[in-house]
Short mmCIF file of C-alpha atoms in Angstrom, two decimals:
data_model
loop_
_atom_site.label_atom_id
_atom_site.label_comp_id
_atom_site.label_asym_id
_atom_site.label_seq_id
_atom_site.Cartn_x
_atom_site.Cartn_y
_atom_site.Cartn_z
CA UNK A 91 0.00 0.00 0.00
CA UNK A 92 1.49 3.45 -1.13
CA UNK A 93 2.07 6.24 1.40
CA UNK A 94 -0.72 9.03 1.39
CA UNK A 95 -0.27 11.72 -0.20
CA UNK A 96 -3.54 13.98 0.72
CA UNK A 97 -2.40 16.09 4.11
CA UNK A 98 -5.31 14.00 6.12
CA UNK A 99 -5.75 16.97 7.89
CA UNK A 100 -8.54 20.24 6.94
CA UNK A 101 -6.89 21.85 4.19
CA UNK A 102 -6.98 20.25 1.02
CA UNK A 103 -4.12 22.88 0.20
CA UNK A 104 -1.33 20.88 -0.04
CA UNK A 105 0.66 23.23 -1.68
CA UNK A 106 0.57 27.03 -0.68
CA UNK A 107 3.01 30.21 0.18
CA UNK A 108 2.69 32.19 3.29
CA UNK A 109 5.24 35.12 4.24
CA UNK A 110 8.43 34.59 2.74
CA UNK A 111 8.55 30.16 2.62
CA UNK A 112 6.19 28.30 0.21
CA UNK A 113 5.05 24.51 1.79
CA UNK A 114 4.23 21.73 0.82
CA UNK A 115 1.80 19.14 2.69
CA UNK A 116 3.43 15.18 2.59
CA UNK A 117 1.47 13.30 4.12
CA UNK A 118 0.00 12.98 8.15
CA UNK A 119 2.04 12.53 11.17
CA UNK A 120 -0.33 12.62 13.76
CA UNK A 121 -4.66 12.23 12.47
CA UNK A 122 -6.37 10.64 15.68
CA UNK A 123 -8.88 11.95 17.56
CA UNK A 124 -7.24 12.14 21.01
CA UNK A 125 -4.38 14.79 19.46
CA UNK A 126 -3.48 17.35 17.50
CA UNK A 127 -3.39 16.86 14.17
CA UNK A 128 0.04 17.48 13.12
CA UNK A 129 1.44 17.17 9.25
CA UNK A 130 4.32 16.43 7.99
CA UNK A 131 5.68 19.36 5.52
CA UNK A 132 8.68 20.83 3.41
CA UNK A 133 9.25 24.59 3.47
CA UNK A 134 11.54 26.82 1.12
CA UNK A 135 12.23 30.38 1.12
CA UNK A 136 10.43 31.68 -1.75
CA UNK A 137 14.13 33.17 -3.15
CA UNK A 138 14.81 29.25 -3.09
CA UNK A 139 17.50 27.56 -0.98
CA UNK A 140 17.34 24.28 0.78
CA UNK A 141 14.26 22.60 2.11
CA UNK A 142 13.91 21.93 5.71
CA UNK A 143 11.55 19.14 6.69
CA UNK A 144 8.77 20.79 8.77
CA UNK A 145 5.53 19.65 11.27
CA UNK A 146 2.26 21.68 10.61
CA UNK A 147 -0.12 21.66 13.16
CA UNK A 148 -3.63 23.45 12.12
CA UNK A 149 -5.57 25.57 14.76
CA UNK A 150 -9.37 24.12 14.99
CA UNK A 151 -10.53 26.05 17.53
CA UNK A 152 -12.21 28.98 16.50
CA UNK A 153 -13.56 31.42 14.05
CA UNK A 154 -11.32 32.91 11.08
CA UNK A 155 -10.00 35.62 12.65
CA UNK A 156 -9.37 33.77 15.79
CA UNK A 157 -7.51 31.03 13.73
CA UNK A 158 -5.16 33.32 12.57
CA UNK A 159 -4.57 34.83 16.23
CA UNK A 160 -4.56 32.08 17.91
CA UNK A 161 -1.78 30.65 16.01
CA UNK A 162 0.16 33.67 16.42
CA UNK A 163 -0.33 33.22 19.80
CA UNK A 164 1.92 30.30 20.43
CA UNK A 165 4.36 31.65 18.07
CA UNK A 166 4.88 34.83 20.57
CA UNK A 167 4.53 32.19 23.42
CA UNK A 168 7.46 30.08 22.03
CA UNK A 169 9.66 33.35 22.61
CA UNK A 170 9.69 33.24 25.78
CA UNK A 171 10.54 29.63 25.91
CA UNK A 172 13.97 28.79 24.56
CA UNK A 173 15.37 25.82 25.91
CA UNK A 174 17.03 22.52 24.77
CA UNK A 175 14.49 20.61 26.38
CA UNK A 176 11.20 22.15 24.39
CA UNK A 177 10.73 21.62 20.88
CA UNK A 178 11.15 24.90 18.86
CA UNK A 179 8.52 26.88 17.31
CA UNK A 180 9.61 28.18 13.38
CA UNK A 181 6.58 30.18 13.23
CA UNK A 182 2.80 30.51 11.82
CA UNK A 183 1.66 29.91 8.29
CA UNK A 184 -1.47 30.74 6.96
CA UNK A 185 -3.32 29.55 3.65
CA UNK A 186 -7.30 30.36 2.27
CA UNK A 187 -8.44 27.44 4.40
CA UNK A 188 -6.27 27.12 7.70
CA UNK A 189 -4.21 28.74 9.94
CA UNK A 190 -0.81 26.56 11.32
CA UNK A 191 1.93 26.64 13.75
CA UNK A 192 5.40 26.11 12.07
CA UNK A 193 7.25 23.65 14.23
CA UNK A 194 10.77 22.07 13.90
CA UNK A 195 10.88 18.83 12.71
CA UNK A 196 13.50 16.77 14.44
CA UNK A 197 14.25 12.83 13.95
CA UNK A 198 12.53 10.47 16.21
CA UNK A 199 9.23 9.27 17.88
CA UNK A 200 7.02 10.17 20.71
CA UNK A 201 6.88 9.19 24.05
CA UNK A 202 3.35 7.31 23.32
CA UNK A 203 5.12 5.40 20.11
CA UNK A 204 7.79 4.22 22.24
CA UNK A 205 5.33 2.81 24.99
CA UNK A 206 3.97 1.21 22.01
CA UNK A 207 6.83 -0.36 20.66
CA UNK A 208 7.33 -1.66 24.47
CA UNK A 209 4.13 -3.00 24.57
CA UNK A 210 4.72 -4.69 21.24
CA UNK A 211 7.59 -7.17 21.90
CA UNK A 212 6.20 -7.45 25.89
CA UNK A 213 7.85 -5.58 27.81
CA UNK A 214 8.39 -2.58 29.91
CA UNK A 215 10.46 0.23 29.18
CA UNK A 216 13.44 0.41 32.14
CA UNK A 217 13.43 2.25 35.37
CA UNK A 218 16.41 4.00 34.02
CA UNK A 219 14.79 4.93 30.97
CA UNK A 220 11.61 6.58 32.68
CA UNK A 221 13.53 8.39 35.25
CA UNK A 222 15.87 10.08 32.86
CA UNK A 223 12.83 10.73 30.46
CA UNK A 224 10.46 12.40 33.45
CA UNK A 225 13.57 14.58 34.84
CA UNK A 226 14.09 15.86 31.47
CA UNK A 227 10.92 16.83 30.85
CA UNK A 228 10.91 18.47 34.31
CA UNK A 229 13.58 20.57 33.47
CA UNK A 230 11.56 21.94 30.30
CA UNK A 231 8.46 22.68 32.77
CA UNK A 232 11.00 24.54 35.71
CA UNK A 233 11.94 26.66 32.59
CA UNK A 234 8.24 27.21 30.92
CA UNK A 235 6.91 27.80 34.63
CA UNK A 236 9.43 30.26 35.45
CA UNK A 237 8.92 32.18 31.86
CA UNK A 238 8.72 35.68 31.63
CA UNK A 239 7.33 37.96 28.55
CA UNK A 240 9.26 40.70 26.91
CA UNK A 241 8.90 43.12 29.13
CA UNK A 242 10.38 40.80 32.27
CA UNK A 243 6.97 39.89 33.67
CA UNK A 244 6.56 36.46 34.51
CA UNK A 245 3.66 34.71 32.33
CA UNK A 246 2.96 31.51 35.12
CA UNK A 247 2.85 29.55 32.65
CA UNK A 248 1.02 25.93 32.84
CA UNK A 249 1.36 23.63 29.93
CA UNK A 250 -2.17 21.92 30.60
CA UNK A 251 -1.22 18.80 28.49
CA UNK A 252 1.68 16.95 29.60
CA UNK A 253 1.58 13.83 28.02
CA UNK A 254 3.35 10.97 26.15
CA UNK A 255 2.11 12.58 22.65
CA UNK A 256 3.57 15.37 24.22
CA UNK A 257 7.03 14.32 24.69
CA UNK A 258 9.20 13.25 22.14
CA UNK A 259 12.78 11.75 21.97
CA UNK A 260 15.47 12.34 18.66
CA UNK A 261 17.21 9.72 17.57
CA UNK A 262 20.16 11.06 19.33
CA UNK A 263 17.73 10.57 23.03
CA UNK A 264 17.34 13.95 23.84
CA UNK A 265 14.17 14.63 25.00
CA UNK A 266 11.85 17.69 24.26
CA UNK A 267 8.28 18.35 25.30
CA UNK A 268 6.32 19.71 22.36
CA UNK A 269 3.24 21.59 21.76
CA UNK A 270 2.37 24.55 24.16
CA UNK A 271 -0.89 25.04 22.37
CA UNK A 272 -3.26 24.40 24.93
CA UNK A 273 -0.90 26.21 27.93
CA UNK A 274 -2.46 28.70 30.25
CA UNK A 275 -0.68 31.78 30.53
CA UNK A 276 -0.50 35.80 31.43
CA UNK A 277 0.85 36.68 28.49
CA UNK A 278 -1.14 39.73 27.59
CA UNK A 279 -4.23 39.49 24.79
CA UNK A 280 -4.31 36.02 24.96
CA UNK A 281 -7.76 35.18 23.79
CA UNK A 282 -9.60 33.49 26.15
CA UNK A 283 -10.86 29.66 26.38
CA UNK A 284 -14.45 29.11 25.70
CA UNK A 285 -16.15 28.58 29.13
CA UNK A 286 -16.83 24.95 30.30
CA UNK A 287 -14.13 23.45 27.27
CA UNK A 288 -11.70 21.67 29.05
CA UNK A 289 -7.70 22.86 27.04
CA UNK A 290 -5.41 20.01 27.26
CA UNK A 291 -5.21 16.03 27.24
CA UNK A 292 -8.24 14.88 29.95
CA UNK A 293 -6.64 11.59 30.41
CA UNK A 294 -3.93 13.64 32.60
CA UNK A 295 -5.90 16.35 33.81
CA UNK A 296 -4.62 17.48 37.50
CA UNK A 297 -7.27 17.37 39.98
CA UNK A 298 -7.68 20.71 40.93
CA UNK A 299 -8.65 21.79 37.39
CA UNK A 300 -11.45 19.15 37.57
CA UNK A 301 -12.11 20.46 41.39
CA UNK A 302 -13.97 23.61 39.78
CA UNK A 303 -16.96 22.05 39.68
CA UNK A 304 -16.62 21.03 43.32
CA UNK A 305 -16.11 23.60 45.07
CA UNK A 306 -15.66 26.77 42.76
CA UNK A 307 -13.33 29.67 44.25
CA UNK A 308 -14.69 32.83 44.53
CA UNK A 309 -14.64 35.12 41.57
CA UNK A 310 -13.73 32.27 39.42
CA UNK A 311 -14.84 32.89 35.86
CA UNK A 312 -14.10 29.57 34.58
CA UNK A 313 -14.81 26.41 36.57
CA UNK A 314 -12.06 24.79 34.64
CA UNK A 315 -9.08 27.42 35.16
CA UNK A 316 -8.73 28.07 38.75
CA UNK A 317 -7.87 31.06 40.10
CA UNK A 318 -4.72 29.59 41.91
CA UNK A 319 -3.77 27.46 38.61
CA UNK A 320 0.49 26.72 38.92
CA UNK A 321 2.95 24.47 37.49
CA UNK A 322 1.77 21.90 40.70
CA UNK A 323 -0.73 20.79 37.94
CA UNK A 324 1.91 20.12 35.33
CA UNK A 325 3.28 18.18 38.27
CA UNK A 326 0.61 16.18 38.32
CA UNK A 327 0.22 14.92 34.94
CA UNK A 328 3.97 14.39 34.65
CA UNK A 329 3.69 11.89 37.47
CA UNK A 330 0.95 10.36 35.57
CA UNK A 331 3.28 10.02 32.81
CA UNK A 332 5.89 8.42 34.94
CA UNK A 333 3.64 5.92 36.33
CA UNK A 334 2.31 4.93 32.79
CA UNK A 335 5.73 4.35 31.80
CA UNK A 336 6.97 2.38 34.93
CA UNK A 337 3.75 0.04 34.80
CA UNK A 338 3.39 -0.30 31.14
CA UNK A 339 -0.12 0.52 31.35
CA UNK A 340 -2.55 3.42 31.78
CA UNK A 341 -2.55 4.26 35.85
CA UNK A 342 -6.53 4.88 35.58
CA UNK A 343 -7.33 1.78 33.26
CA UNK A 344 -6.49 -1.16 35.79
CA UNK A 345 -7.75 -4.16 34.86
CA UNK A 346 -9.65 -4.88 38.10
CA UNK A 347 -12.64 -3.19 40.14
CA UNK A 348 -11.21 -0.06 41.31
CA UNK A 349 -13.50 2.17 39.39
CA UNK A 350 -16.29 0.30 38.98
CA UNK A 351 -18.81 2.04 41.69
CA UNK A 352 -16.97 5.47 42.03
CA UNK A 353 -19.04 8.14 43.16
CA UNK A 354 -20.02 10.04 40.05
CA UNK A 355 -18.21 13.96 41.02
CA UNK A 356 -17.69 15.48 37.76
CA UNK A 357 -20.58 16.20 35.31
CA UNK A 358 -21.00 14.31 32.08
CA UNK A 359 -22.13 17.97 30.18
CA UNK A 360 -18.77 19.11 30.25
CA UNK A 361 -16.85 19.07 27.05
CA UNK A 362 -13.23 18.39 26.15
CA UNK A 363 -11.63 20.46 23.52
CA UNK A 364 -12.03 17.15 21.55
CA UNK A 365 -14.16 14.46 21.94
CA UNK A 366 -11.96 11.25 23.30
CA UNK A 367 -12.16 7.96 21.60
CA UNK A 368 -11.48 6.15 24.75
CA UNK A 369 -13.43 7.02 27.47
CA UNK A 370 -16.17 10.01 27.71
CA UNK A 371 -14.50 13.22 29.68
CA UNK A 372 -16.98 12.58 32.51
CA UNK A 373 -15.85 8.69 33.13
CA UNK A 374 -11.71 10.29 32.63
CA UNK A 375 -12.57 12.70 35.16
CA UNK A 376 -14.31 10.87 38.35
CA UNK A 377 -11.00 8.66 38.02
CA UNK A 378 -8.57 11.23 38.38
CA UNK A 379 -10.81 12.79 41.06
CA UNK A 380 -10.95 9.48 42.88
CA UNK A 381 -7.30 8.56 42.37
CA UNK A 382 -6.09 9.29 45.68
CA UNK A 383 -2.95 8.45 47.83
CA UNK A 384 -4.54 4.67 48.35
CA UNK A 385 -4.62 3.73 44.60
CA UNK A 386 -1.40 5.51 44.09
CA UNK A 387 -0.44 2.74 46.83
CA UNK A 388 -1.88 0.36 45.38
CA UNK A 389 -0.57 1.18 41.93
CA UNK A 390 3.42 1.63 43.27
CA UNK A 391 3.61 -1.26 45.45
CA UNK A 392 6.39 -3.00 43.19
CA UNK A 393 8.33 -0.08 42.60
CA UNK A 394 11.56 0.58 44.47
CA UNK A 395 11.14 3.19 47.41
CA UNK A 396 12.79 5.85 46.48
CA UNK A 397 10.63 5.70 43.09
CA UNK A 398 8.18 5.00 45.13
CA UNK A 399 7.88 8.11 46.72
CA UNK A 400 8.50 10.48 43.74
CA UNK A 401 5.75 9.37 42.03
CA UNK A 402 3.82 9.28 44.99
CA UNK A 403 4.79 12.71 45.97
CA UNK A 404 3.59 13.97 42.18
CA UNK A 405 0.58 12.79 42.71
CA UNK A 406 -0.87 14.30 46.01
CA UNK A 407 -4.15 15.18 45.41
CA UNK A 408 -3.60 18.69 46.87
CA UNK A 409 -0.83 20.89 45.03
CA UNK A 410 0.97 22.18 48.50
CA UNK A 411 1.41 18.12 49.06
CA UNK A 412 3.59 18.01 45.79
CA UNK A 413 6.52 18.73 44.62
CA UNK A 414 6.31 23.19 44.97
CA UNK A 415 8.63 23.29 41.57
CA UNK A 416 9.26 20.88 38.43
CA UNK A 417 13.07 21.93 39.70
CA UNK A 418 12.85 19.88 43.04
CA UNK A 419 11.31 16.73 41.02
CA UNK A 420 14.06 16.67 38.40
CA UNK A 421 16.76 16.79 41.26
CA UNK A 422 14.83 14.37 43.00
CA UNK A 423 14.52 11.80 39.58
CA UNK A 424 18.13 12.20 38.88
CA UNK A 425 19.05 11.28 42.88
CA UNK A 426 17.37 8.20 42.35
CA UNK A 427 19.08 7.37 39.22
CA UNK A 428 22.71 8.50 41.31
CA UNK A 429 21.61 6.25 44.20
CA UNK A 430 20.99 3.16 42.42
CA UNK A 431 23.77 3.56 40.21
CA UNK A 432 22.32 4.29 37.18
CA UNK A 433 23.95 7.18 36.58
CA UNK A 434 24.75 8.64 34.44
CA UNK A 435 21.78 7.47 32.41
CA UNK A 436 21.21 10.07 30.03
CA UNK A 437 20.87 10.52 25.82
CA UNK A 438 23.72 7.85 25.07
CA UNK A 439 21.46 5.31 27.37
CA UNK A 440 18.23 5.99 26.03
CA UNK A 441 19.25 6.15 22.44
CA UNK A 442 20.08 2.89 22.89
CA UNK A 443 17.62 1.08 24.59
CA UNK A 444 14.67 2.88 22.34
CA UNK A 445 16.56 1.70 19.16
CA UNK A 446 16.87 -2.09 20.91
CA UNK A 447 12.83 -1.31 21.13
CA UNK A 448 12.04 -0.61 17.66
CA UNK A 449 14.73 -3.33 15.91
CA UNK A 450 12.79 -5.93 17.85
CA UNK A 451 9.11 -4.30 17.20
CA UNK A 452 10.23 -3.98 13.52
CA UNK A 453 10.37 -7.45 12.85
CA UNK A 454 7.48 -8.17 10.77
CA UNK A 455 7.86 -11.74 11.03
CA UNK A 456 7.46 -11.87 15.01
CA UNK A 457 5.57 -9.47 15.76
CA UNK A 458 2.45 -7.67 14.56
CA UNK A 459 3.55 -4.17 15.60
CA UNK A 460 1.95 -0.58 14.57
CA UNK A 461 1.07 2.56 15.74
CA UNK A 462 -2.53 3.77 15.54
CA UNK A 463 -1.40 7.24 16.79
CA UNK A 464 2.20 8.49 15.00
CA UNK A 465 1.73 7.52 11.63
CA UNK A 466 5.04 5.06 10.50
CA UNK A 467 6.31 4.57 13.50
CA UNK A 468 6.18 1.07 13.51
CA UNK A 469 5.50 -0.81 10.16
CA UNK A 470 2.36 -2.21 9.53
CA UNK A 471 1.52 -5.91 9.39
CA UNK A 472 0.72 -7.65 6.00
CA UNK A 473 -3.19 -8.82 7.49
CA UNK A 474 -3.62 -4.63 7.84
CA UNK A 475 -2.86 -4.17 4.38
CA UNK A 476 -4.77 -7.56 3.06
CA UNK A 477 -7.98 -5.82 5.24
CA UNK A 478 -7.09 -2.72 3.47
CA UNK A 479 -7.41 -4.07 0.04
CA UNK A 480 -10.69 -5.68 1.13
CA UNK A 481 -12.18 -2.55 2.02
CA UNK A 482 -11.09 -1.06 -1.48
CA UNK A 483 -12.85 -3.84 -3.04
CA UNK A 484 -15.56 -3.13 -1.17
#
């Protein structure tokens, strides 16, 4: 089966010119409808010189003039974070159809792909490997939380979607966190979320953003951006993260009866700012409300202690229980790896152990490996594209 060639995204544009680069759609990177929709591009100065290999990720939230400035949003956003550790921002590009964010397009895979490739040849990425991943990312978040516009002021800045299709690692192992669309800032004539849509991946949604409905502050416009909103929620959803990748599994998908009678505390009218193929928001929500310092017991009981009690630490319910900075977890991530004596595990390790991975999910005639989520990450098996041909014949 060929490669696509239509963008798979909403512009049928594939090829257009916008400032001073023309680009030119290649095919999908990302088209599910849990994430952004991100596309893989080339761009060109329009006076010609080399092409650079580009990710295009439309803005769908929305009218047209609110397209257009919300992508230019993130572009002055990205200025105020430049760091090793978070994925650069080129720019915005606009066409008759859709407005985009330009963004770098370094070799390698995302967190999520990884987990995938794990899953495929059964087995679990290391301790090693998760540590070193979750203190790198916590570095990026002490820098985007302590951000500051151009005029010095600090933005208090909260990402709102940590996640693994938020985290991606080159081919060289360096990790970078990616996509600041949905972040909550200060950073002045931001336009505003639509009240009751929920910014952000739900499926690791801090607590305290769900708590709105709760127990609203007072003078809280939003139930879903309270007024007291810090980098303790980022926090949060990294530990999530952590967890995931230390268990091989979703933390709030256990197969057993943990949330089988939970009391029903967030309300099924709310919306995400995309509808979840999983689980409905409401179902993602009383979990994360109900996952409290017993399940996190429960759910680290074969860990080591000292891992133990960062990711238990992460996950306090209440934010003055947690970790007060990204900082303090990253120190504390990269003591563990010091005390057990896997340090230094850094790019060289993980470089290698995520190429091990994929060599052993690539093999076709093992394993039945793919990615539903980052398009050619892992090859697809020959029954996929015999069910493929059916459905043509159809």
């Amino acid at each position: 089966m060929s490669e696509p060639t239509d963008s798979g995204g909403p512009s049928s544009q594939l090829d257009f010119e916008s400032g001073n680069h023309r680009y030119s759609i290649q095919r999908p990177l990302v088209s599910h409808p849990d994430y952004d929709t991100l596309l893989l591009a080339s761009r060109q100065h329009v006076r010609g010189g080399p092409l650079k290999r580009v990710i295009l990720k439309p803005i769908l939230l929305g009218n047209e003039r609110e397209l257009r400035t919300r992508a230019l949003e993130e572009v002055s956003l990205s200025r105020s974070l430049r760091h090793p550790n978070i994925a650069r921002v080129l720019g915005s590009a606009f066409n008759e159809e859709m407005a985009y964010v330009v963004m770098d397009m370094g070799h390698g895979h995302f967190l999520l792909s990884i987990m995938d490739a794990a899953t495929s040849v059964g087995g679990k990425l290391s301790q090693g490997f998760a540590a070193y991943v979750a203190a790198e990312v916590a570095e990026a978040l002490d820098h985007a939380h302590r951000a500051v516009d151009d005029e010095g002021r600090p933005l208090h800045l909260v990402h709102r979607a940590v996640g693994p299709m938020r985290i991606r690692l080159g081919h060289n192992g360096r990790v970078q966190l990616t996509n600041f669309g949905a972040a909550w800032s200060e950073l002045m004539g931001r336009i505003p979320t639509p009240l009751g849509i929920l910014r952000g991946d739900p499926a690791y949604t801090a607590p305290e953003i769900l708590r709105g409905f709760e127990k609203p502050e007072a003078g809280q416009r939003d139930p879903l951006t309270p007024r007291a909103l810090d980098g303790r929620a980022d926090i949060f959803s990294l530990g999530l993260v952590l967890l995931e990748m230390l268990l091989a599994r979703y933390p709030l998908d256990p197969p057993d009866r943990l949330w089988l009678d939970i009391e029903q505390r967030f309300p099924p009218e709310v919306r995400g700012e995309r509808p979840s193929s999983l689980l409905p928001l409401s179902i993602l929500a009383n979990r994360v409300l109900h996952f409290g310092p017993e399940e996190v017991r429960l759910a680290t009981g074969a860990l080591p202690e000292p891992l133990r009690h960062i990711v238990t630490r992460a996950l306090r319910p209440e934010p003055a229980e947690r970790y007060q900075t990204a900082g303090q977890m990253r120190d504390a991530l990269r003591g563990f790896l010091q005390e057990t004596g896997q340090h230094p595990y850094g790019a060289k390790q993980a470089k290698a152990e995520v190429k091990q991975l994929f060599d052993q999910a690539s093999d076709l005639d093992k394993l039945p490996a793919y990615s539903i989520v980052e398009i050619g990450a892992l090859p697809v098996p020959p029954d996929m594209y015999l069910e493929d041909l059916d459905e043509l014949d159809d």
